[in-house]
PDB file of C-alpha atoms and ligand atoms in Angstrom:
ATOM      1  CA  MET A1168      22.052   9.078   6.048  1.00  0.00           C
ATOM      2  CA  THR A1169      21.931   5.518   4.550  1.00  0.00           C
ATOM      3  CA  ASP A1170      24.933   3.361   5.183  1.00  0.00           C
ATOM      4  CA  ASN A1171      26.659   3.223   1.684  1.00  0.00           C
ATOM      5  CA  ARG A1172      27.137  -0.476   2.141  1.00  0.00           C
ATOM      6  CA  VAL A1173      23.333  -1.075   1.560  1.00  0.00           C
ATOM      7  CA  THR A1174      21.979  -1.847  -1.879  1.00  0.00           C
ATOM      8  CA  ILE A1175      18.383  -2.216  -2.867  1.00  0.00           C
ATOM      9  CA  ARG A1176      17.197  -4.601  -5.378  1.00  0.00           C
ATOM     10  CA  ARG A1177      14.077  -6.514  -6.196  1.00  0.00           C
ATOM     11  CA  ALA A1178      13.459  -9.860  -4.103  1.00  0.00           C
ATOM     12  CA  VAL A1179      14.213 -13.192  -5.410  1.00  0.00           C
ATOM     13  CA  GLU A1180      12.829 -16.857  -4.459  1.00  0.00           C
ATOM     14  CA  SER A1181      16.008 -17.539  -2.637  1.00  0.00           C
ATOM     15  CA  ASP A1182      15.560 -14.366  -0.291  1.00  0.00           C
ATOM     16  CA  GLU A1183      12.536 -16.108   1.336  1.00  0.00           C
ATOM     17  CA  PRO A1184      14.397 -17.765   4.564  1.00  0.00           C
ATOM     18  CA  ALA A1185      15.824 -14.370   5.281  1.00  0.00           C
ATOM     19  CA  LEU A1186      12.563 -12.427   4.570  1.00  0.00           C
ATOM     20  CA  LEU A1187      10.557 -14.961   6.688  1.00  0.00           C
ATOM     21  CA  ASP A1188      13.162 -14.435   9.641  1.00  0.00           C
ATOM     22  CA  ILE A1189      12.855 -10.579   9.646  1.00  0.00           C
ATOM     23  CA  GLU A1190       8.622 -11.040   9.391  1.00  0.00           C
ATOM     24  CA  LEU A1191       8.682 -13.152  12.460  1.00  0.00           C
ATOM     25  CA  THR A1192      11.048 -10.967  14.598  1.00  0.00           C
ATOM     26  CA  ALA A1193      10.456  -7.250  13.271  1.00  0.00           C
ATOM     27  CA  TRP A1194       6.929  -6.659  14.351  1.00  0.00           C
ATOM     28  CA  ASP A1195       5.510  -6.047  17.652  1.00  0.00           C
ATOM     29  CA  ALA A1196       2.182  -4.837  19.259  1.00  0.00           C
ATOM     30  CA  SER A1197       2.985  -1.309  18.175  1.00  0.00           C
ATOM     31  CA  SER A1198       3.755  -1.898  14.521  1.00  0.00           C
ATOM     32  CA  GLY A1199       1.793  -4.950  13.550  1.00  0.00           C
ATOM     33  CA  PHE A1200      -0.636  -7.766  14.230  1.00  0.00           C
ATOM     34  CA  PRO A1201       0.757 -10.446  16.840  1.00  0.00           C
ATOM     35  CA  SER A1202      -1.773 -12.851  15.470  1.00  0.00           C
ATOM     36  CA  MET A1203       0.026 -12.808  11.999  1.00  0.00           C
ATOM     37  CA  THR A1204       3.348 -13.574  13.489  1.00  0.00           C
ATOM     38  CA  GLU A1205       2.477 -16.293  16.279  1.00  0.00           C
ATOM     39  CA  GLY A1206       3.002 -19.752  15.546  1.00  0.00           C
ATOM     40  CA  GLU A1207       3.822 -21.645  12.464  1.00  0.00           C
ATOM     41  CA  ARG A1208       4.325 -19.806   9.286  1.00  0.00           C
ATOM     42  CA  ALA A1209       5.385 -21.823   6.171  1.00  0.00           C
ATOM     43  CA  GLY A1210       6.625 -19.092   3.983  1.00  0.00           C
ATOM     44  CA  PHE A1211       6.949 -15.445   3.280  1.00  0.00           C
ATOM     45  CA  PHE A1212       5.886 -15.298  -0.237  1.00  0.00           C
ATOM     46  CA  SER A1213       2.359 -16.074  -1.461  1.00  0.00           C
ATOM     47  CA  ASP A1214       0.563 -16.250  -4.848  1.00  0.00           C
ATOM     48  CA  ARG A1215      -0.747 -12.817  -4.398  1.00  0.00           C
ATOM     49  CA  SER A1216       2.271 -11.479  -2.791  1.00  0.00           C
ATOM     50  CA  GLY A1217       5.344 -13.058  -4.596  1.00  0.00           C
ATOM     51  CA  PRO A1218       8.986 -11.723  -4.915  1.00  0.00           C
ATOM     52  CA  ASP A1219       8.067  -9.283  -7.704  1.00  0.00           C
ATOM     53  CA  ALA A1220       6.393  -7.236  -5.242  1.00  0.00           C
ATOM     54  CA  HIS A1221       9.181  -6.696  -2.971  1.00  0.00           C
ATOM     55  CA  LEU A1222      12.220  -4.612  -2.736  1.00  0.00           C
ATOM     56  CA  VAL A1223      14.815  -5.812  -0.530  1.00  0.00           C
ATOM     57  CA  ALA A1224      17.847  -4.134   1.415  1.00  0.00           C
ATOM     58  CA  VAL A1225      21.109  -6.001   1.610  1.00  0.00           C
ATOM     59  CA  LEU A1226      23.710  -5.109   3.668  1.00  0.00           C
ATOM     60  CA  ASP A1227      27.081  -7.050   3.487  1.00  0.00           C
ATOM     61  CA  ASP A1228      25.452  -9.806   1.731  1.00  0.00           C
ATOM     62  CA  ARG A1229      22.583 -10.248   4.156  1.00  0.00           C
ATOM     63  CA  VAL A1230      19.009  -9.215   3.599  1.00  0.00           C
ATOM     64  CA  VAL A1231      17.928  -6.925   6.218  1.00  0.00           C
ATOM     65  CA  GLY A1232      14.906  -5.448   5.042  1.00  0.00           C
ATOM     66  CA  TYR A1233      12.013  -5.355   2.675  1.00  0.00           C
ATOM     67  CA  ILE A1234       9.199  -3.204   1.234  1.00  0.00           C
ATOM     68  CA  ARG A1235       6.263  -4.814  -0.313  1.00  0.00           C
ATOM     69  CA  LEU A1236       4.663  -2.494  -3.081  1.00  0.00           C
ATOM     70  CA  GLN A1237       1.133  -3.615  -4.860  1.00  0.00           C
ATOM     71  CA  ASP A1238      -1.637  -2.284  -6.832  1.00  0.00           C
ATOM     72  CA  LYS A1239      -4.130  -0.895  -4.453  1.00  0.00           C
ATOM     73  CA  TYR A1240      -6.997  -1.633  -6.807  1.00  0.00           C
ATOM     74  CA  ARG A1241      -7.407  -4.162  -9.461  1.00  0.00           C
ATOM     75  CA  PHE A1242      -9.558  -1.997 -11.975  1.00  0.00           C
ATOM     76  CA  ARG A1243      -8.884   0.344 -14.564  1.00  0.00           C
ATOM     77  CA  GLU A1244     -10.044   3.578 -12.429  1.00  0.00           C
ATOM     78  CA  GLY A1245      -7.959   3.061  -9.673  1.00  0.00           C
ATOM     79  CA  ALA A1246      -4.789   2.240 -11.556  1.00  0.00           C
ATOM     80  CA  GLY A1247      -1.992   4.441 -10.590  1.00  0.00           C
ATOM     81  CA  VAL A1248      -2.564   4.151  -6.796  1.00  0.00           C
ATOM     82  CA  LEU A1249      -0.005   1.684  -5.434  1.00  0.00           C
ATOM     83  CA  ALA A1250       0.059   0.599  -1.679  1.00  0.00           C
ATOM     84  CA  VAL A1251       2.940  -0.149   0.580  1.00  0.00           C
ATOM     85  CA  ASN A1252       1.583  -3.181   1.983  1.00  0.00           C
ATOM     86  CA  GLY A1253       4.494  -4.016   4.320  1.00  0.00           C
ATOM     87  CA  LEU A1254       7.825  -2.365   5.339  1.00  0.00           C
ATOM     88  CA  ALA A1255      10.268  -4.019   7.885  1.00  0.00           C
ATOM     89  CA  VAL A1256      13.808  -3.972   8.885  1.00  0.00           C
ATOM     90  CA  ALA A1257      15.745  -6.544  10.920  1.00  0.00           C
ATOM     91  CA  VAL A1258      16.108  -5.365  14.604  1.00  0.00           C
ATOM     92  CA  ASP A1259      19.782  -5.367  14.836  1.00  0.00           C
ATOM     93  CA  ALA A1260      19.824  -3.273  11.514  1.00  0.00           C
ATOM     94  CA  ARG A1261      17.790  -0.241  12.470  1.00  0.00           C
ATOM     95  CA  GLY A1262      18.845   3.157  12.813  1.00  0.00           C
ATOM     96  CA  HIS A1263      21.236   3.271   9.647  1.00  0.00           C
ATOM     97  CA  GLY A1264      18.772   4.526   7.076  1.00  0.00           C
ATOM     98  CA  ILE A1265      17.681   1.247   5.526  1.00  0.00           C
ATOM     99  CA  GLY A1266      13.982   1.859   6.077  1.00  0.00           C
ATOM    100  CA  SER A1267      14.564   5.282   4.525  1.00  0.00           C
ATOM    101  CA  ALA A1268      16.426   3.964   1.538  1.00  0.00           C
ATOM    102  CA  LEU A1269      13.506   1.299   0.870  1.00  0.00           C
ATOM    103  CA  LEU A1270      11.092   4.334   1.109  1.00  0.00           C
ATOM    104  CA  THR A1271      13.162   6.229  -1.498  1.00  0.00           C
ATOM    105  CA  ALA A1272      13.350   3.093  -3.855  1.00  0.00           C
ATOM    106  CA  VAL A1273       9.669   2.534  -3.600  1.00  0.00           C
ATOM    107  CA  THR A1274       8.859   6.103  -4.758  1.00  0.00           C
ATOM    108  CA  GLU A1275      11.407   5.587  -7.688  1.00  0.00           C
ATOM    109  CA  GLU A1276       9.648   2.395  -8.652  1.00  0.00           C
ATOM    110  CA  ALA A1277       6.277   3.958  -8.394  1.00  0.00           C
ATOM    111  CA  GLU A1278       7.390   7.084 -10.682  1.00  0.00           C
ATOM    112  CA  ARG A1279       8.728   4.592 -13.126  1.00  0.00           C
ATOM    113  CA  ARG A1280       5.472   2.730 -13.147  1.00  0.00           C
ATOM    114  CA  GLY A1281       3.752   5.929 -13.830  1.00  0.00           C
ATOM    115  CA  ALA A1282       1.881   6.015 -10.475  1.00  0.00           C
ATOM    116  CA  ARG A1283       0.281   8.992  -9.170  1.00  0.00           C
ATOM    117  CA  LYS A1284      -0.103   8.126  -5.486  1.00  0.00           C
ATOM    118  CA  ILE A1285       1.228   5.774  -2.963  1.00  0.00           C
ATOM    119  CA  THR A1286      -0.809   5.013   0.320  1.00  0.00           C
ATOM    120  CA  LEU A1287      -0.291   2.861   3.413  1.00  0.00           C
ATOM    121  CA  HIS A1288      -1.694   2.124   6.571  1.00  0.00           C
ATOM    122  CA  VAL A1289       0.224   2.616  10.010  1.00  0.00           C
ATOM    123  CA  HIS A1290      -0.740   2.049  13.535  1.00  0.00           C
ATOM    124  CA  SER A1291      -1.063   5.518  15.203  1.00  0.00           C
ATOM    125  CA  SER A1292       1.136   4.177  18.106  1.00  0.00           C
ATOM    126  CA  ASN A1293       3.853   3.564  15.560  1.00  0.00           C
ATOM    127  CA  THR A1294       5.872   6.817  16.184  1.00  0.00           C
ATOM    128  CA  VAL A1295       9.146   5.848  14.571  1.00  0.00           C
ATOM    129  CA  ALA A1296       7.460   4.527  11.326  1.00  0.00           C
ATOM    130  CA  ARG A1297       5.262   7.700  11.360  1.00  0.00           C
ATOM    131  CA  ARG A1298       8.199  10.143  11.708  1.00  0.00           C
ATOM    132  CA  LEU A1299       9.900   8.207   8.840  1.00  0.00           C
ATOM    133  CA  TYR A1300       6.743   8.528   6.487  1.00  0.00           C
ATOM    134  CA  GLU A1301       6.404  11.972   7.287  1.00  0.00           C
ATOM    135  CA  ARG A1302       9.884  12.783   6.484  1.00  0.00           C
ATOM    136  CA  HIS A1303       9.332  11.069   2.761  1.00  0.00           C
ATOM    137  CA  GLY A1304       6.329  13.439   2.283  1.00  0.00           C
ATOM    138  CA  TYR A1305       3.477  11.306   3.314  1.00  0.00           C
ATOM    139  CA  GLN A1306       0.340  12.884   4.852  1.00  0.00           C
ATOM    140  CA  VAL A1307      -2.261  11.764   7.057  1.00  0.00           C
ATOM    141  CA  GLU A1308      -5.509  11.181   4.853  1.00  0.00           C
ATOM    142  CA  GLY A1309      -7.639   9.493   7.321  1.00  0.00           C
ATOM    143  CA  THR A1310      -7.964   8.064  10.845  1.00  0.00           C
ATOM    144  CA  HIS A1311      -9.674   5.124  11.795  1.00  0.00           C
ATOM    145  CA  PRO A1312     -10.305   5.355  15.407  1.00  0.00           C
ATOM    146  CA  ARG A1313     -10.111   2.438  17.641  1.00  0.00           C
ATOM    147  CA  GLU A1314      -9.818   0.106  14.650  1.00  0.00           C
ATOM    148  CA  PHE A1315      -8.161  -2.782  16.128  1.00  0.00           C
ATOM    149  CA  LEU A1316      -7.803  -4.419  19.594  1.00  0.00           C
ATOM    150  CA  ILE A1317      -4.038  -5.549  20.029  1.00  0.00           C
ATOM    151  CA  ASP A1318      -3.192  -7.006  23.443  1.00  0.00           C
ATOM    152  CA  GLY A1319      -6.301  -5.513  24.974  1.00  0.00           C
ATOM    153  CA  GLU A1320      -5.553  -2.075  23.910  1.00  0.00           C
ATOM    154  CA  GLU A1321      -7.699  -0.059  21.140  1.00  0.00           C
ATOM    155  CA  VAL A1322      -5.327   1.128  18.381  1.00  0.00           C
ATOM    156  CA  ASP A1323      -6.233   3.919  15.831  1.00  0.00           C
ATOM    157  CA  SER A1324      -5.315   3.126  12.396  1.00  0.00           C
ATOM    158  CA  LEU A1325      -4.109   5.913  10.035  1.00  0.00           C
ATOM    159  CA  THR A1326      -4.129   6.101   6.222  1.00  0.00           C
ATOM    160  CA  LEU A1327      -1.177   8.137   4.727  1.00  0.00           C
ATOM    161  CA  ALA A1328      -0.575   8.875   1.235  1.00  0.00           C
ATOM    162  CA  LYS A1329       1.874  10.691  -0.818  1.00  0.00           C
ATOM    163  CA  PHE A1330       1.090  12.084  -4.304  1.00  0.00           C
ATOM    164  CA  LEU A1331       3.849  11.759  -7.012  1.00  0.00           C
TER     165      LEU A1331
HETATM  166  C1  LIG B 297       9.967   1.390  10.615  1.00  0.00           C
HETATM  167  C2  LIG B 297      11.226   0.847  10.542  1.00  0.00           C
HETATM  168  C3  LIG B 297      11.071  -0.097   8.933  1.00  0.00           C
HETATM  169  C4  LIG B 297      12.417   1.924  10.115  1.00  0.00           C
HETATM  170  O1  LIG B 297      13.666   1.093   9.713  1.00  0.00           O
HETATM  171  P1  LIG B 297      15.004   1.678   9.938  1.00  0.00           P
HETATM  172  O2  LIG B 297      15.975   1.091   9.141  1.00  0.00           O
HETATM  173  O3  LIG B 297      15.429   1.899  11.432  1.00  0.00           O
HETATM  174  O4  LIG B 297      14.673   3.301   9.545  1.00  0.00           O
HETATM  175  P2  LIG B 297      15.751   4.493   9.388  1.00  0.00           P
HETATM  176  O5  LIG B 297      17.157   4.178   9.971  1.00  0.00           O
HETATM  177  O6  LIG B 297      15.696   4.975   7.945  1.00  0.00           O
HETATM  178  O7  LIG B 297      14.928   5.539  10.543  1.00  0.00           O
HETATM  179  C5  LIG B 297      14.666   5.237  11.729  1.00  0.00           C
HETATM  180  C6  LIG B 297      14.452   6.182  12.724  1.00  0.00           C
HETATM  181  O8  LIG B 297      14.694   5.696  13.938  1.00  0.00           O
HETATM  182  C7  LIG B 297      15.970   6.436  14.493  1.00  0.00           C
HETATM  183  N1  LIG B 297      16.917   5.233  14.855  1.00  0.00           N
HETATM  184  C8  LIG B 297      18.250   5.531  15.355  1.00  0.00           C
HETATM  185  N2  LIG B 297      18.615   4.843  16.104  1.00  0.00           N
HETATM  186  C9  LIG B 297      17.674   3.758  15.884  1.00  0.00           C
HETATM  187  C10 LIG B 297      17.687   2.332  16.399  1.00  0.00           C
HETATM  188  N3  LIG B 297      18.766   1.655  16.915  1.00  0.00           N
HETATM  189  N4  LIG B 297      16.511   1.347  16.063  1.00  0.00           N
HETATM  190  C11 LIG B 297      15.622   2.088  15.698  1.00  0.00           C
HETATM  191  N5  LIG B 297      15.495   3.308  15.147  1.00  0.00           N
HETATM  192  C12 LIG B 297      16.641   4.192  15.372  1.00  0.00           C
HETATM  193  C13 LIG B 297      16.496   6.971  12.999  1.00  0.00           C
HETATM  194  O9  LIG B 297      17.471   8.011  13.392  1.00  0.00           O
HETATM  195  C14 LIG B 297      15.261   7.481  12.487  1.00  0.00           C
HETATM  196  O10 LIG B 297      14.645   8.571  13.123  1.00  0.00           O
HETATM  197  P3  LIG B 297      14.360   9.758  12.431  1.00  0.00           P
HETATM  198  O11 LIG B 297      12.932   9.225  11.492  1.00  0.00           O
HETATM  199  O12 LIG B 297      13.573  10.608  13.632  1.00  0.00           O
HETATM  200  O13 LIG B 297      15.308  10.303  11.770  1.00  0.00           O
HETATM  201  C15 LIG B 297      11.884  -0.278  11.625  1.00  0.00           C
HETATM  202  O14 LIG B 297      11.613   0.539  12.514  1.00  0.00           O
HETATM  203  C16 LIG B 297      10.845  -1.463  11.668  1.00  0.00           C
HETATM  204  O15 LIG B 297      11.065  -2.507  10.728  1.00  0.00           O
HETATM  205  N6  LIG B 297       9.833  -1.506  12.556  1.00  0.00           N
HETATM  206  C17 LIG B 297       8.787  -2.389  12.689  1.00  0.00           C
HETATM  207  C18 LIG B 297       7.866  -2.544  11.244  1.00  0.00           C
HETATM  208  C19 LIG B 297       7.123  -1.250  11.088  1.00  0.00           C
HETATM  209  O16 LIG B 297       6.942  -0.566  11.816  1.00  0.00           O
HETATM  210  N7  LIG B 297       6.922  -1.042   9.882  1.00  0.00           N
HETATM  211  C20 LIG B 297       6.139  -0.039   9.295  1.00  0.00           C
HETATM  212  C21 LIG B 297       4.713  -0.425   9.555  1.00  0.00           C
HETATM  213  S1  LIG B 297       3.582   0.695   8.717  1.00  0.00           S
END
């Protein structure tokens, strides 16, 4: 069950410091890519991934998580396929259903946009996220064996998808 103090809304520019903080602390070798969160990073948003592409979870006035939803393709035949290109919850806010609430909100948004499919990638080692996606109706569409070398370990990448 999601904590009923949690609200989900579209991101705005002023969420950037909180989102950057989550980005730099939420990921580890089993979920993300250490190279992307090491060292200096100027901001969270970019030209191709601005506030409009994000829903955020707010708990007691604090931004504690985000989900990024983007068109997977930029051509007509691929219209209706959306990609979740990021989902993260602050470490100290986990286990309260916030990830689940963000996934529910993204399904509602995708349906509003007339999408027919949502797709995403997850490391096979990311058991918490895999369980969460499974509960939300995502199924494994493909396995990319030994796709990444992360901290010296070969990691399989899975493509998951949910039809709307
Ligand atoms: C995956 C992630 C977004 C889940 O966020 P969350 O807000 O903890 O999600 P929920 O509370 O909805 O569900 C988390 C699961 O962990 C369990 N859990 C319980 N206490 C927990 C805790 N203290 N910390 C983490 N998970 C906990 C929940 O019960 C739930 O298990 P279930 O799916 O078997 O019911 C979060 O762990 C995260 O940011 N991970 C790093 C980034 C990541 O892996 N993103 C996905 C990449 S594809």
